[in-house]
Amino acid sequence: MNMKHFPSTVGVPRLDPPPMGSVVQMAKSWQQLTYGFEGSESKEEEGKQVTDMGLKEEFEEYAEKAKALPETISNENKLILYANYKQATVGPVNTTRPGMFNIKDRAKWDAWKIAEGKSTDEAMSDYITKVKQLQEEVAASVAT
């Protein structure tokens, strides 16, 4: 067999995927379409300074109510709640993306990254709305 026809892989650079997955790239596109910007720095800083105390108290109340939701709610809804809670309490993502074998934490990180463009007030409001919606769904399923 003539080895001249098989190119050597020595010295060929390895092609790695981008460090942030396609989910994050989609999130940035979503942010750009929704908010008209790619980054999230100005929105979060504005939102943190303007947080309404009544909204914060209501948010804390619904955070307690969320603990009483059944475990049977969908993973998608759990991720929405997680992302809005983290965005409201911590702000933008401040950790590195978990590895691909850590599926649960990676999904949570991706959801939080998608919510990164929201202000603190917006994340609190979205969280409260989602908990109310889930409570209504649970009440409707129990009533039937």
Short mmCIF file of C-alpha atoms in Angstrom, two decimals:
data_model
loop_
_atom_site.label_atom_id
_atom_site.label_comp_id
_atom_site.label_asym_id
_atom_site.label_seq_id
_atom_site.Cartn_x
_atom_site.Cartn_y
_atom_site.Cartn_z
CA MET A 1 0.00 0.00 0.00
CA ASN A 2 1.40 3.36 -0.98
CA MET A 3 1.26 5.74 2.01
CA LYS A 4 1.78 8.85 -0.12
CA HIS A 5 -1.96 9.03 -0.82
CA PHE A 6 -2.90 9.29 2.86
CA PRO A 7 -2.20 12.75 4.25
CA SER A 8 -0.55 12.96 7.60
CA THR A 9 -2.52 14.45 10.49
CA VAL A 10 0.64 15.58 12.27
CA GLY A 11 0.72 19.36 12.45
CA VAL A 12 -2.91 19.74 11.35
CA PRO A 13 -4.79 21.96 13.77
CA ARG A 14 -7.70 20.34 15.55
CA LEU A 15 -11.07 21.92 14.80
CA ASP A 16 -12.98 22.48 18.02
CA PRO A 17 -16.54 23.73 18.27
CA PRO A 18 -17.00 27.24 19.61
CA PRO A 19 -16.64 27.40 23.40
CA MET A 20 -20.27 28.36 23.84
CA GLY A 21 -22.84 26.00 22.37
CA SER A 22 -25.45 26.67 19.77
CA VAL A 23 -28.04 27.28 22.50
CA VAL A 24 -26.10 30.32 23.69
CA GLN A 25 -25.72 31.57 20.12
CA MET A 26 -29.48 31.23 19.66
CA ALA A 27 -29.99 33.11 22.93
CA LYS A 28 -27.85 35.98 21.70
CA SER A 29 -29.85 36.11 18.46
CA TRP A 30 -33.04 36.10 20.51
CA GLN A 31 -31.72 38.94 22.67
CA GLN A 32 -30.81 40.94 19.62
CA LEU A 33 -34.26 40.47 18.10
CA THR A 34 -36.11 41.07 21.36
CA TYR A 35 -34.10 43.88 22.89
CA GLY A 36 -32.25 45.28 19.91
CA PHE A 37 -28.80 44.61 21.36
CA GLU A 38 -26.44 41.68 21.65
CA GLY A 39 -24.97 42.23 25.10
CA SER A 40 -26.89 42.61 28.29
CA GLU A 41 -24.78 44.92 30.40
CA SER A 42 -26.85 48.11 30.27
CA LYS A 43 -30.24 46.46 30.80
CA GLU A 44 -29.20 44.57 33.93
CA GLU A 45 -27.49 47.50 35.56
CA GLU A 46 -30.53 49.69 34.93
CA GLY A 47 -32.84 47.01 36.32
CA LYS A 48 -30.84 46.40 39.48
CA GLN A 49 -30.94 50.07 40.42
CA VAL A 50 -34.67 50.45 39.88
CA THR A 51 -36.01 47.32 41.61
CA ASP A 52 -39.38 48.08 43.22
CA MET A 53 -39.63 46.97 46.85
CA GLY A 54 -43.25 45.80 46.38
CA LEU A 55 -42.18 43.66 43.46
CA LYS A 56 -39.31 42.19 45.46
CA GLU A 57 -41.63 41.23 48.32
CA GLU A 58 -44.10 39.66 45.88
CA PHE A 59 -41.23 37.83 44.19
CA GLU A 60 -40.07 36.39 47.52
CA GLU A 61 -43.65 35.34 48.31
CA TYR A 62 -43.97 33.50 44.99
CA ALA A 63 -40.53 31.95 45.41
CA GLU A 64 -41.93 30.29 48.55
CA LYS A 65 -45.10 29.28 46.71
CA ALA A 66 -43.00 27.72 43.93
CA LYS A 67 -41.56 25.28 46.47
CA ALA A 68 -45.07 23.87 46.93
CA LEU A 69 -45.50 23.12 43.22
CA PRO A 70 -45.61 19.38 42.44
CA GLU A 71 -42.52 17.65 41.09
CA THR A 72 -44.55 16.62 38.04
CA ILE A 73 -44.23 20.00 36.32
CA SER A 74 -42.29 19.76 33.09
CA ASN A 75 -38.54 20.25 32.93
CA GLU A 76 -39.12 23.14 30.53
CA ASN A 77 -41.19 24.96 33.15
CA LYS A 78 -38.64 24.18 35.86
CA LEU A 79 -35.90 25.65 33.66
CA ILE A 80 -37.94 28.80 33.03
CA LEU A 81 -38.45 29.25 36.77
CA TYR A 82 -34.77 28.57 37.46
CA ALA A 83 -33.57 31.00 34.81
CA ASN A 84 -35.83 33.83 35.95
CA TYR A 85 -34.99 33.22 39.62
CA LYS A 86 -31.24 33.27 38.97
CA GLN A 87 -31.49 36.34 36.74
CA ALA A 88 -33.55 38.14 39.40
CA THR A 89 -31.34 37.19 42.36
CA VAL A 90 -27.83 36.89 40.88
CA GLY A 91 -27.95 38.78 37.61
CA PRO A 92 -26.02 37.73 34.51
CA VAL A 93 -24.38 34.31 34.35
CA ASN A 94 -21.19 34.40 36.41
CA THR A 95 -19.93 30.83 35.97
CA THR A 96 -18.46 28.81 33.15
CA ARG A 97 -20.69 26.48 31.19
CA PRO A 98 -20.71 22.94 32.68
CA GLY A 99 -19.25 20.08 30.66
CA MET A 100 -21.32 18.03 28.28
CA PHE A 101 -21.55 15.07 30.66
CA ASN A 102 -23.20 17.24 33.31
CA ILE A 103 -26.50 17.39 31.44
CA LYS A 104 -28.73 18.79 34.21
CA ASP A 105 -26.42 21.64 35.21
CA ARG A 106 -25.68 22.43 31.58
CA ALA A 107 -29.41 22.76 30.80
CA LYS A 108 -29.84 25.05 33.81
CA TRP A 109 -26.85 27.16 32.76
CA ASP A 110 -28.18 27.42 29.17
CA ALA A 111 -31.62 28.51 30.44
CA TRP A 112 -30.04 31.15 32.68
CA LYS A 113 -27.90 32.37 29.78
CA ILE A 114 -31.03 32.83 27.65
CA ALA A 115 -32.63 34.96 30.39
CA GLU A 116 -29.48 37.07 30.71
CA GLY A 117 -30.89 40.01 28.76
CA LYS A 118 -33.68 40.64 31.26
CA SER A 119 -33.56 43.31 33.92
CA THR A 120 -34.02 42.29 37.56
CA ASP A 121 -37.58 43.64 37.59
CA GLU A 122 -38.46 41.87 34.36
CA ALA A 123 -37.06 38.55 35.62
CA MET A 124 -39.00 38.90 38.90
CA SER A 125 -42.20 39.73 37.06
CA ASP A 126 -41.76 36.81 34.63
CA TYR A 127 -41.07 34.47 37.57
CA ILE A 128 -44.23 35.57 39.38
CA THR A 129 -46.30 35.19 36.21
CA LYS A 130 -44.95 31.68 35.59
CA VAL A 131 -45.62 30.53 39.16
CA LYS A 132 -49.21 31.87 38.91
CA GLN A 133 -49.67 30.04 35.59
CA LEU A 134 -48.36 26.78 37.03
CA GLN A 135 -50.55 27.11 40.12
CA GLU A 136 -53.59 27.55 37.86
CA GLU A 137 -52.60 24.51 35.79
CA VAL A 138 -52.19 22.40 38.93
CA ALA A 139 -55.54 23.58 40.31
CA ALA A 140 -57.23 22.81 36.97
CA SER A 141 -55.72 19.30 36.83
CA VAL A 142 -56.81 18.57 40.42
CA ALA A 143 -60.35 19.82 39.70
CA THR A 144 -60.80 17.41 36.79
#
